[in-house]
Amino acid sequence: MASASAGAGAGSGGAANGGAGMGGGAAGASSYIFPNGAVAAVSLTYDDGLDPHLATVIPALDAHGFKGTFFLANFEGVDHMWALPNLKDPLTARHMAWQAALKNGHELAGHTVNHPCNSATKAPGYHLTDYDLPRMSAELDDDVARLKRLGVLSPITFAYPCMSDKIGLGPTGQDYSPLVAARFLAARTSDVGVADPRTVQLFHVPLLDAGSQTAEQLKAMVDQAILAHGWLVVLFHGVGVEQTCPNLDFNLQGCMINYLTTTTDAHQALVDYLAQKQAQVWTAPFGTVAKSLQK
């Protein structure tokens, strides 16, 4: 599981930042005003349903009254043992922890079921090149059904795994964005930037990647969003110490699968900075901001 998930996560969010906070989605300040008079919005998004999100991230967000977006997925060979339940077996303690996060106001969202990825560590049959449109269509339906079993209500948002918005499916790179648009409210892509709320296309929302960024670099992303009067969507994978797990036991005080990590201190510094900037920045889940921008 450790090698499979690490390989899958390695491309989960998309391209690396061209420079901390310097995305090109909103080149100049707009006149758009977000709720509560804020000049910028920030959505903190976390991929793959990793246990550190439950153990470290959610308590840090809750301490300031913030809510995050968690794009949940499983990996090949661990069906029902990870974040997404199947539709027949009893829910596990891990699933119930995610249910509790949802009830507490955090957003749970789609990220496919098996996290297909063109990675050398990905199991045969689960590369993007192994998929076609019918297979992805069925998997997206399954993804929605599994999220609904956790209690998620429509409309649901989505994040493309492993730059699949650009790579596509099969040997010819078929675009599956119409399948996403038919099922979800909005989608985070692998494009890099801060979105202009006046012009952003909700099925092509850009991101800035927090992986390996320092506290100062993360805070600079917020400053860039304020300057641009834009919507900053921050992508996290692991938060905290990268650890190797011998199994999938659910023990938030013990070993947790973690990869592409941001340090706990850097993550905490970002959350604290957003709390300081609440007069200027609306910190809200991805779906909440997307709904506010629906044309």
PDB file of C-alpha atoms in Angstrom:
ATOM      1  CA  MET A   1       0.000   0.000   0.000  1.00  0.00           C
ATOM      2  CA  ALA A   2       2.741   2.487   0.851  1.00  0.00           C
ATOM      3  CA  SER A   3       4.410   2.253  -2.544  1.00  0.00           C
ATOM      4  CA  ALA A   4       1.126   2.142  -4.428  1.00  0.00           C
ATOM      5  CA  SER A   5      -0.296   5.178  -2.696  1.00  0.00           C
ATOM      6  CA  ALA A   6       2.927   7.112  -2.893  1.00  0.00           C
ATOM      7  CA  GLY A   7       3.102   6.502  -6.615  1.00  0.00           C
ATOM      8  CA  ALA A   8      -0.522   7.418  -7.075  1.00  0.00           C
ATOM      9  CA  GLY A   9      -0.201  10.558  -5.034  1.00  0.00           C
ATOM     10  CA  ALA A  10       2.919  11.685  -6.827  1.00  0.00           C
ATOM     11  CA  GLY A  11       0.873  13.182  -9.629  1.00  0.00           C
ATOM     12  CA  SER A  12      -2.412  13.620  -7.853  1.00  0.00           C
ATOM     13  CA  GLY A  13      -2.831  17.344  -7.953  1.00  0.00           C
ATOM     14  CA  GLY A  14      -1.018  18.471 -11.058  1.00  0.00           C
ATOM     15  CA  ALA A  15       1.841  20.664 -12.114  1.00  0.00           C
ATOM     16  CA  ALA A  16       4.284  22.207  -9.666  1.00  0.00           C
ATOM     17  CA  ASN A  17       4.056  25.895  -8.932  1.00  0.00           C
ATOM     18  CA  GLY A  18       5.898  28.212 -11.225  1.00  0.00           C
ATOM     19  CA  GLY A  19       6.752  30.203  -8.081  1.00  0.00           C
ATOM     20  CA  ALA A  20       5.054  30.340  -4.725  1.00  0.00           C
ATOM     21  CA  GLY A  21       1.836  32.262  -5.093  1.00  0.00           C
ATOM     22  CA  MET A  22       2.654  33.550  -8.578  1.00  0.00           C
ATOM     23  CA  GLY A  23      -0.039  31.753 -10.576  1.00  0.00           C
ATOM     24  CA  GLY A  24      -1.249  33.416 -13.737  1.00  0.00           C
ATOM     25  CA  GLY A  25      -5.010  32.942 -13.372  1.00  0.00           C
ATOM     26  CA  ALA A  26      -5.649  36.480 -12.180  1.00  0.00           C
ATOM     27  CA  ALA A  27      -3.076  38.852 -13.536  1.00  0.00           C
ATOM     28  CA  GLY A  28      -4.554  42.045 -12.131  1.00  0.00           C
ATOM     29  CA  ALA A  29      -6.857  43.097  -9.357  1.00  0.00           C
ATOM     30  CA  SER A  30     -10.570  42.889 -10.138  1.00  0.00           C
ATOM     31  CA  SER A  31     -13.449  44.692  -8.501  1.00  0.00           C
ATOM     32  CA  TYR A  32     -15.092  41.458  -7.373  1.00  0.00           C
ATOM     33  CA  ILE A  33     -16.121  41.341  -3.715  1.00  0.00           C
ATOM     34  CA  PHE A  34     -16.624  38.004  -1.988  1.00  0.00           C
ATOM     35  CA  PRO A  35     -19.017  37.371   0.940  1.00  0.00           C
ATOM     36  CA  ASN A  36     -18.400  39.380   4.103  1.00  0.00           C
ATOM     37  CA  GLY A  37     -16.715  42.084   2.046  1.00  0.00           C
ATOM     38  CA  ALA A  38     -13.587  39.997   1.420  1.00  0.00           C
ATOM     39  CA  VAL A  39     -11.417  40.891  -1.559  1.00  0.00           C
ATOM     40  CA  ALA A  40     -10.065  37.339  -1.972  1.00  0.00           C
ATOM     41  CA  ALA A  41     -11.177  33.760  -1.341  1.00  0.00           C
ATOM     42  CA  VAL A  42      -9.051  30.798  -0.286  1.00  0.00           C
ATOM     43  CA  SER A  43     -10.070  27.152  -0.471  1.00  0.00           C
ATOM     44  CA  LEU A  44      -7.830  24.660   1.316  1.00  0.00           C
ATOM     45  CA  THR A  45      -8.056  21.318  -0.492  1.00  0.00           C
ATOM     46  CA  TYR A  46      -6.520  17.980   0.515  1.00  0.00           C
ATOM     47  CA  ASP A  47      -6.179  14.975  -1.752  1.00  0.00           C
ATOM     48  CA  ASP A  48      -6.594  11.224  -1.332  1.00  0.00           C
ATOM     49  CA  GLY A  49      -8.239  10.978   2.098  1.00  0.00           C
ATOM     50  CA  LEU A  50      -5.028  10.514   4.078  1.00  0.00           C
ATOM     51  CA  ASP A  51      -5.231   9.818   7.805  1.00  0.00           C
ATOM     52  CA  PRO A  52      -3.150  12.917   8.696  1.00  0.00           C
ATOM     53  CA  HIS A  53      -6.023  14.965   7.309  1.00  0.00           C
ATOM     54  CA  LEU A  54      -8.167  13.554  10.102  1.00  0.00           C
ATOM     55  CA  ALA A  55      -5.480  13.632  12.788  1.00  0.00           C
ATOM     56  CA  THR A  56      -3.738  16.939  12.072  1.00  0.00           C
ATOM     57  CA  VAL A  57      -5.476  19.035   9.440  1.00  0.00           C
ATOM     58  CA  ILE A  58      -9.085  19.032  10.603  1.00  0.00           C
ATOM     59  CA  PRO A  59      -8.265  19.967  14.224  1.00  0.00           C
ATOM     60  CA  ALA A  60      -6.075  22.832  12.955  1.00  0.00           C
ATOM     61  CA  LEU A  61      -8.860  24.131  10.723  1.00  0.00           C
ATOM     62  CA  ASP A  62     -11.581  23.694  13.338  1.00  0.00           C
ATOM     63  CA  ALA A  63      -9.590  25.700  15.878  1.00  0.00           C
ATOM     64  CA  HIS A  64     -10.149  28.768  13.687  1.00  0.00           C
ATOM     65  CA  GLY A  65     -13.621  27.810  12.469  1.00  0.00           C
ATOM     66  CA  PHE A  66     -12.348  27.047   8.963  1.00  0.00           C
ATOM     67  CA  LYS A  67     -13.590  24.173   6.818  1.00  0.00           C
ATOM     68  CA  GLY A  68     -11.574  22.328   4.187  1.00  0.00           C
ATOM     69  CA  THR A  69     -12.293  20.269   1.098  1.00  0.00           C
ATOM     70  CA  PHE A  70     -11.146  16.654   1.076  1.00  0.00           C
ATOM     71  CA  PHE A  71     -11.004  14.940  -2.298  1.00  0.00           C
ATOM     72  CA  LEU A  72     -11.287  11.292  -1.281  1.00  0.00           C
ATOM     73  CA  ALA A  73     -10.005   8.288  -3.225  1.00  0.00           C
ATOM     74  CA  ASN A  74      -9.002   4.681  -2.752  1.00  0.00           C
ATOM     75  CA  PHE A  75      -6.146   2.878  -4.395  1.00  0.00           C
ATOM     76  CA  GLU A  76      -6.005  -0.363  -6.311  1.00  0.00           C
ATOM     77  CA  GLY A  77      -6.107  -3.412  -4.067  1.00  0.00           C
ATOM     78  CA  VAL A  78      -7.519  -1.660  -0.983  1.00  0.00           C
ATOM     79  CA  ASP A  79     -11.196  -1.364  -1.856  1.00  0.00           C
ATOM     80  CA  HIS A  80     -13.243  -0.417   1.238  1.00  0.00           C
ATOM     81  CA  MET A  81     -10.102  -0.316   3.408  1.00  0.00           C
ATOM     82  CA  TRP A  82      -9.320   3.326   2.703  1.00  0.00           C
ATOM     83  CA  ALA A  83     -11.328   6.558   2.615  1.00  0.00           C
ATOM     84  CA  LEU A  84     -14.154   5.512   0.287  1.00  0.00           C
ATOM     85  CA  PRO A  85     -16.465   2.690   1.396  1.00  0.00           C
ATOM     86  CA  ASN A  86     -17.879   0.213  -1.026  1.00  0.00           C
ATOM     87  CA  LEU A  87     -21.650  -0.136  -1.222  1.00  0.00           C
ATOM     88  CA  LYS A  88     -22.100  -3.410   0.668  1.00  0.00           C
ATOM     89  CA  ASP A  89     -19.697  -3.921   3.583  1.00  0.00           C
ATOM     90  CA  PRO A  90     -20.126  -2.315   7.034  1.00  0.00           C
ATOM     91  CA  LEU A  91     -18.499   1.087   7.416  1.00  0.00           C
ATOM     92  CA  THR A  92     -15.114   1.060   9.146  1.00  0.00           C
ATOM     93  CA  ALA A  93     -13.834   3.375  11.870  1.00  0.00           C
ATOM     94  CA  ARG A  94     -11.990   5.325   9.176  1.00  0.00           C
ATOM     95  CA  HIS A  95     -15.207   5.818   7.196  1.00  0.00           C
ATOM     96  CA  MET A  96     -17.040   6.954  10.312  1.00  0.00           C
ATOM     97  CA  ALA A  97     -14.288   9.490  11.012  1.00  0.00           C
ATOM     98  CA  TRP A  98     -14.852  10.950   7.552  1.00  0.00           C
ATOM     99  CA  GLN A  99     -18.597  11.001   8.203  1.00  0.00           C
ATOM    100  CA  ALA A 100     -17.936  12.987  11.373  1.00  0.00           C
ATOM    101  CA  ALA A 101     -15.815  15.479   9.405  1.00  0.00           C
ATOM    102  CA  LEU A 102     -18.677  15.942   6.954  1.00  0.00           C
ATOM    103  CA  LYS A 103     -21.174  16.512   9.751  1.00  0.00           C
ATOM    104  CA  ASN A 104     -18.766  19.092  11.185  1.00  0.00           C
ATOM    105  CA  GLY A 105     -18.998  21.158   8.008  1.00  0.00           C
ATOM    106  CA  HIS A 106     -16.022  19.953   5.983  1.00  0.00           C
ATOM    107  CA  GLU A 107     -16.531  19.129   2.314  1.00  0.00           C
ATOM    108  CA  LEU A 108     -15.986  15.578   1.029  1.00  0.00           C
ATOM    109  CA  ALA A 109     -15.608  15.451  -2.740  1.00  0.00           C
ATOM    110  CA  GLY A 110     -14.780  13.259  -5.733  1.00  0.00           C
ATOM    111  CA  HIS A 111     -11.326  12.201  -6.912  1.00  0.00           C
ATOM    112  CA  THR A 112     -12.226   8.935  -8.727  1.00  0.00           C
ATOM    113  CA  VAL A 113     -12.264   5.618  -6.856  1.00  0.00           C
ATOM    114  CA  ASN A 114      -8.981   3.974  -7.890  1.00  0.00           C
ATOM    115  CA  HIS A 115      -6.925   7.106  -8.557  1.00  0.00           C
ATOM    116  CA  PRO A 116      -5.688   6.099 -12.051  1.00  0.00           C
ATOM    117  CA  CYS A 117      -2.235   7.455 -12.762  1.00  0.00           C
ATOM    118  CA  ASN A 118       0.530   6.968 -15.326  1.00  0.00           C
ATOM    119  CA  SER A 119       3.052   6.177 -12.608  1.00  0.00           C
ATOM    120  CA  ALA A 120       5.670   3.436 -12.612  1.00  0.00           C
ATOM    121  CA  THR A 121       4.480   2.320  -9.168  1.00  0.00           C
ATOM    122  CA  LYS A 122       0.837   2.094 -10.196  1.00  0.00           C
ATOM    123  CA  ALA A 123      -0.478  -1.452 -10.583  1.00  0.00           C
ATOM    124  CA  PRO A 124      -1.083  -2.755 -14.106  1.00  0.00           C
ATOM    125  CA  GLY A 125      -4.579  -1.994 -15.286  1.00  0.00           C
ATOM    126  CA  TYR A 126      -4.852   1.248 -13.323  1.00  0.00           C
ATOM    127  CA  HIS A 127      -2.880   3.599 -15.529  1.00  0.00           C
ATOM    128  CA  LEU A 128      -4.753   6.350 -17.334  1.00  0.00           C
ATOM    129  CA  THR A 129      -3.732   4.640 -20.546  1.00  0.00           C
ATOM    130  CA  ASP A 130      -5.711   1.556 -19.413  1.00  0.00           C
ATOM    131  CA  TYR A 131      -8.955   3.551 -19.193  1.00  0.00           C
ATOM    132  CA  ASP A 132     -11.519   4.456 -21.804  1.00  0.00           C
ATOM    133  CA  LEU A 133     -14.587   6.664 -21.543  1.00  0.00           C
ATOM    134  CA  PRO A 134     -17.046   3.876 -20.554  1.00  0.00           C
ATOM    135  CA  ARG A 135     -14.754   2.650 -17.782  1.00  0.00           C
ATOM    136  CA  MET A 136     -14.237   6.158 -16.411  1.00  0.00           C
ATOM    137  CA  SER A 137     -17.957   6.876 -16.677  1.00  0.00           C
ATOM    138  CA  ALA A 138     -18.721   3.824 -14.527  1.00  0.00           C
ATOM    139  CA  GLU A 139     -16.000   4.750 -12.033  1.00  0.00           C
ATOM    140  CA  LEU A 140     -17.295   8.301 -11.652  1.00  0.00           C
ATOM    141  CA  ASP A 141     -20.786   6.944 -10.987  1.00  0.00           C
ATOM    142  CA  ASP A 142     -19.297   4.602  -8.389  1.00  0.00           C
ATOM    143  CA  ASP A 143     -17.370   7.519  -6.885  1.00  0.00           C
ATOM    144  CA  VAL A 144     -20.574   9.519  -6.430  1.00  0.00           C
ATOM    145  CA  ALA A 145     -22.393   6.523  -4.932  1.00  0.00           C
ATOM    146  CA  ARG A 146     -19.605   5.912  -2.409  1.00  0.00           C
ATOM    147  CA  LEU A 147     -19.528   9.567  -1.372  1.00  0.00           C
ATOM    148  CA  LYS A 148     -23.289   9.512  -0.910  1.00  0.00           C
ATOM    149  CA  ARG A 149     -22.919   6.475   1.342  1.00  0.00           C
ATOM    150  CA  LEU A 150     -20.777   8.687   3.590  1.00  0.00           C
ATOM    151  CA  GLY A 151     -23.614  11.204   3.626  1.00  0.00           C
ATOM    152  CA  VAL A 152     -22.464  13.620   0.935  1.00  0.00           C
ATOM    153  CA  LEU A 153     -25.315  15.452  -0.756  1.00  0.00           C
ATOM    154  CA  SER A 154     -25.427  16.822  -4.293  1.00  0.00           C
ATOM    155  CA  PRO A 155     -24.048  18.966  -5.774  1.00  0.00           C
ATOM    156  CA  ILE A 156     -20.590  17.395  -5.406  1.00  0.00           C
ATOM    157  CA  THR A 157     -17.251  18.779  -6.586  1.00  0.00           C
ATOM    158  CA  PHE A 158     -14.316  16.945  -8.164  1.00  0.00           C
ATOM    159  CA  ALA A 159     -10.531  17.087  -8.507  1.00  0.00           C
ATOM    160  CA  TYR A 160      -8.735  15.403 -11.391  1.00  0.00           C
ATOM    161  CA  PRO A 161      -6.077  12.900 -10.250  1.00  0.00           C
ATOM    162  CA  CYS A 162      -2.606  12.775 -11.749  1.00  0.00           C
ATOM    163  CA  MET A 163      -3.030  15.620 -14.258  1.00  0.00           C
ATOM    164  CA  SER A 164      -5.646  13.532 -16.028  1.00  0.00           C
ATOM    165  CA  ASP A 165      -7.423  16.709 -17.123  1.00  0.00           C
ATOM    166  CA  LYS A 166      -4.440  17.230 -19.447  1.00  0.00           C
ATOM    167  CA  ILE A 167      -3.245  13.660 -20.045  1.00  0.00           C
ATOM    168  CA  GLY A 168      -6.663  12.192 -20.765  1.00  0.00           C
ATOM    169  CA  LEU A 169      -7.542   8.512 -21.112  1.00  0.00           C
ATOM    170  CA  GLY A 170      -6.289   5.648 -23.228  1.00  0.00           C
ATOM    171  CA  PRO A 171      -3.410   5.695 -25.704  1.00  0.00           C
ATOM    172  CA  THR A 172      -4.801   8.765 -27.491  1.00  0.00           C
ATOM    173  CA  GLY A 173      -5.495  10.880 -24.397  1.00  0.00           C
ATOM    174  CA  GLN A 174      -9.276  11.117 -24.619  1.00  0.00           C
ATOM    175  CA  ASP A 175     -10.759  14.117 -22.819  1.00  0.00           C
ATOM    176  CA  TYR A 176     -13.193  13.020 -20.100  1.00  0.00           C
ATOM    177  CA  SER A 177     -14.189  16.454 -18.887  1.00  0.00           C
ATOM    178  CA  PRO A 178     -17.742  16.058 -20.318  1.00  0.00           C
ATOM    179  CA  LEU A 179     -18.201  13.084 -17.971  1.00  0.00           C
ATOM    180  CA  VAL A 180     -17.098  15.252 -15.049  1.00  0.00           C
ATOM    181  CA  ALA A 181     -19.345  18.141 -16.071  1.00  0.00           C
ATOM    182  CA  ALA A 182     -22.347  15.797 -16.226  1.00  0.00           C
ATOM    183  CA  ARG A 183     -21.894  14.667 -12.613  1.00  0.00           C
ATOM    184  CA  PHE A 184     -20.244  17.433 -10.610  1.00  0.00           C
ATOM    185  CA  LEU A 185     -20.693  21.103  -9.735  1.00  0.00           C
ATOM    186  CA  ALA A 186     -17.093  22.186 -10.343  1.00  0.00           C
ATOM    187  CA  ALA A 187     -13.658  20.687 -10.877  1.00  0.00           C
ATOM    188  CA  ARG A 188     -10.145  21.528  -9.750  1.00  0.00           C
ATOM    189  CA  THR A 189      -7.680  20.965 -12.577  1.00  0.00           C
ATOM    190  CA  SER A 190      -3.881  20.837 -12.769  1.00  0.00           C
ATOM    191  CA  ASP A 191      -3.663  24.364 -14.166  1.00  0.00           C
ATOM    192  CA  VAL A 192      -1.501  26.625 -12.017  1.00  0.00           C
ATOM    193  CA  GLY A 193      -2.734  30.006 -10.901  1.00  0.00           C
ATOM    194  CA  VAL A 194      -5.087  32.136  -8.849  1.00  0.00           C
ATOM    195  CA  ALA A 195      -8.547  32.232 -10.411  1.00  0.00           C
ATOM    196  CA  ASP A 196     -10.205  35.474 -11.451  1.00  0.00           C
ATOM    197  CA  PRO A 197     -13.729  35.200  -9.979  1.00  0.00           C
ATOM    198  CA  ARG A 198     -15.173  37.210 -12.874  1.00  0.00           C
ATOM    199  CA  THR A 199     -13.987  34.823 -15.577  1.00  0.00           C
ATOM    200  CA  VAL A 200     -13.158  31.462 -13.971  1.00  0.00           C
ATOM    201  CA  GLN A 201     -14.694  28.416 -15.606  1.00  0.00           C
ATOM    202  CA  LEU A 202     -15.952  26.234 -12.770  1.00  0.00           C
ATOM    203  CA  PHE A 203     -14.848  23.021 -14.493  1.00  0.00           C
ATOM    204  CA  HIS A 204     -11.316  24.373 -15.026  1.00  0.00           C
ATOM    205  CA  VAL A 205     -10.374  25.872 -11.658  1.00  0.00           C
ATOM    206  CA  PRO A 206      -6.595  26.298 -11.198  1.00  0.00           C
ATOM    207  CA  LEU A 207      -4.523  25.554  -8.107  1.00  0.00           C
ATOM    208  CA  LEU A 208      -1.299  26.305  -6.301  1.00  0.00           C
ATOM    209  CA  ASP A 209       0.527  23.301  -4.843  1.00  0.00           C
ATOM    210  CA  ALA A 210       1.565  23.460  -1.175  1.00  0.00           C
ATOM    211  CA  GLY A 211       3.819  20.429  -1.321  1.00  0.00           C
ATOM    212  CA  SER A 212       7.276  21.160   0.185  1.00  0.00           C
ATOM    213  CA  GLN A 213       6.465  24.890   0.452  1.00  0.00           C
ATOM    214  CA  THR A 214       7.682  26.836   3.491  1.00  0.00           C
ATOM    215  CA  ALA A 215       5.448  28.841   5.784  1.00  0.00           C
ATOM    216  CA  GLU A 216       6.551  32.073   4.113  1.00  0.00           C
ATOM    217  CA  GLN A 217       5.871  30.681   0.657  1.00  0.00           C
ATOM    218  CA  LEU A 218       2.383  29.572   1.695  1.00  0.00           C
ATOM    219  CA  LYS A 219       1.614  32.974   3.168  1.00  0.00           C
ATOM    220  CA  ALA A 220       2.883  34.573  -0.048  1.00  0.00           C
ATOM    221  CA  MET A 221       0.200  32.639  -1.927  1.00  0.00           C
ATOM    222  CA  VAL A 222      -2.446  34.345   0.213  1.00  0.00           C
ATOM    223  CA  ASP A 223      -0.846  37.728  -0.393  1.00  0.00           C
ATOM    224  CA  GLN A 224      -0.934  37.040  -4.146  1.00  0.00           C
ATOM    225  CA  ALA A 225      -4.645  36.232  -3.950  1.00  0.00           C
ATOM    226  CA  ILE A 226      -5.324  39.449  -2.047  1.00  0.00           C
ATOM    227  CA  LEU A 227      -3.360  41.487  -4.576  1.00  0.00           C
ATOM    228  CA  ALA A 228      -5.245  39.863  -7.465  1.00  0.00           C
ATOM    229  CA  HIS A 229      -8.656  39.929  -5.724  1.00  0.00           C
ATOM    230  CA  GLY A 230      -8.768  36.279  -6.733  1.00  0.00           C
ATOM    231  CA  TRP A 231      -9.773  32.796  -5.654  1.00  0.00           C
ATOM    232  CA  LEU A 232      -6.803  30.770  -4.408  1.00  0.00           C
ATOM    233  CA  VAL A 233      -7.236  26.995  -4.320  1.00  0.00           C
ATOM    234  CA  VAL A 234      -4.389  25.391  -2.367  1.00  0.00           C
ATOM    235  CA  LEU A 235      -3.560  21.720  -2.963  1.00  0.00           C
ATOM    236  CA  PHE A 236      -2.177  19.591  -0.131  1.00  0.00           C
ATOM    237  CA  HIS A 237      -1.369  15.904   0.002  1.00  0.00           C
ATOM    238  CA  GLY A 238       0.360  14.785   3.188  1.00  0.00           C
ATOM    239  CA  VAL A 239       0.806  17.060   6.181  1.00  0.00           C
ATOM    240  CA  GLY A 240       3.406  16.169   8.786  1.00  0.00           C
ATOM    241  CA  VAL A 241       6.105  13.506   8.883  1.00  0.00           C
ATOM    242  CA  GLU A 242       6.310  11.042   6.024  1.00  0.00           C
ATOM    243  CA  GLN A 243       5.969   7.544   7.474  1.00  0.00           C
ATOM    244  CA  THR A 244       5.924   3.998   6.174  1.00  0.00           C
ATOM    245  CA  CYS A 245       2.953   1.931   7.300  1.00  0.00           C
ATOM    246  CA  PRO A 246       2.996  -1.857   7.579  1.00  0.00           C
ATOM    247  CA  ASN A 247      -0.767  -2.105   7.087  1.00  0.00           C
ATOM    248  CA  LEU A 248      -3.962  -0.088   6.871  1.00  0.00           C
ATOM    249  CA  ASP A 249      -4.943  -0.170  10.537  1.00  0.00           C
ATOM    250  CA  PHE A 250      -6.808   2.945  11.600  1.00  0.00           C
ATOM    251  CA  ASN A 251      -4.801   4.499  14.420  1.00  0.00           C
ATOM    252  CA  LEU A 252      -4.500   8.273  14.308  1.00  0.00           C
ATOM    253  CA  GLN A 253      -1.949   8.228  17.127  1.00  0.00           C
ATOM    254  CA  GLY A 254       0.216   5.722  15.289  1.00  0.00           C
ATOM    255  CA  CYS A 255       1.593   5.200  11.810  1.00  0.00           C
ATOM    256  CA  MET A 256      -0.197   7.026   9.009  1.00  0.00           C
ATOM    257  CA  ILE A 257       0.318   6.903   5.258  1.00  0.00           C
ATOM    258  CA  ASN A 258       1.714  10.267   4.253  1.00  0.00           C
ATOM    259  CA  TYR A 259       3.452  11.511   1.105  1.00  0.00           C
ATOM    260  CA  LEU A 260       4.193  14.694  -0.850  1.00  0.00           C
ATOM    261  CA  THR A 261       4.198  16.316   2.544  1.00  0.00           C
ATOM    262  CA  THR A 262       3.949  19.854   3.826  1.00  0.00           C
ATOM    263  CA  THR A 263       5.308  20.257   7.340  1.00  0.00           C
ATOM    264  CA  THR A 264       2.839  20.573  10.177  1.00  0.00           C
ATOM    265  CA  ASP A 265       4.407  23.909  11.157  1.00  0.00           C
ATOM    266  CA  ALA A 266       4.070  25.345   7.639  1.00  0.00           C
ATOM    267  CA  HIS A 267       0.460  24.215   7.392  1.00  0.00           C
ATOM    268  CA  GLN A 268      -0.310  25.690  10.804  1.00  0.00           C
ATOM    269  CA  ALA A 269       1.359  28.961   9.831  1.00  0.00           C
ATOM    270  CA  LEU A 270      -0.881  29.209   6.768  1.00  0.00           C
ATOM    271  CA  VAL A 271      -4.027  28.548   8.797  1.00  0.00           C
ATOM    272  CA  ASP A 272      -2.975  31.124  11.397  1.00  0.00           C
ATOM    273  CA  TYR A 273      -2.227  33.654   8.650  1.00  0.00           C
ATOM    274  CA  LEU A 274      -5.675  33.144   7.128  1.00  0.00           C
ATOM    275  CA  ALA A 275      -7.164  33.799  10.558  1.00  0.00           C
ATOM    276  CA  GLN A 276      -5.226  37.072  10.715  1.00  0.00           C
ATOM    277  CA  LYS A 277      -6.456  38.041   7.245  1.00  0.00           C
ATOM    278  CA  GLN A 278     -10.159  37.306   7.746  1.00  0.00           C
ATOM    279  CA  ALA A 279     -11.132  40.931   7.049  1.00  0.00           C
ATOM    280  CA  GLN A 280      -9.678  40.542   3.541  1.00  0.00           C
ATOM    281  CA  VAL A 281      -9.916  36.808   2.846  1.00  0.00           C
ATOM    282  CA  TRP A 282     -12.934  34.530   2.790  1.00  0.00           C
ATOM    283  CA  THR A 283     -11.673  31.029   3.664  1.00  0.00           C
ATOM    284  CA  ALA A 284     -14.280  28.509   2.523  1.00  0.00           C
ATOM    285  CA  PRO A 285     -14.537  25.028   0.981  1.00  0.00           C
ATOM    286  CA  PHE A 286     -14.092  24.617  -2.755  1.00  0.00           C
ATOM    287  CA  GLY A 287     -17.754  23.812  -3.318  1.00  0.00           C
ATOM    288  CA  THR A 288     -18.949  26.758  -1.250  1.00  0.00           C
ATOM    289  CA  VAL A 289     -16.910  29.214  -3.314  1.00  0.00           C
ATOM    290  CA  ALA A 290     -17.938  27.514  -6.564  1.00  0.00           C
ATOM    291  CA  LYS A 291     -21.624  27.863  -5.666  1.00  0.00           C
ATOM    292  CA  SER A 292     -21.124  31.549  -4.945  1.00  0.00           C
ATOM    293  CA  LEU A 293     -19.603  32.018  -8.418  1.00  0.00           C
ATOM    294  CA  GLN A 294     -22.200  30.083 -10.415  1.00  0.00           C
ATOM    295  CA  LYS A 295     -23.261  32.188 -13.342  1.00  0.00           C
TER     296      LYS A 295
END
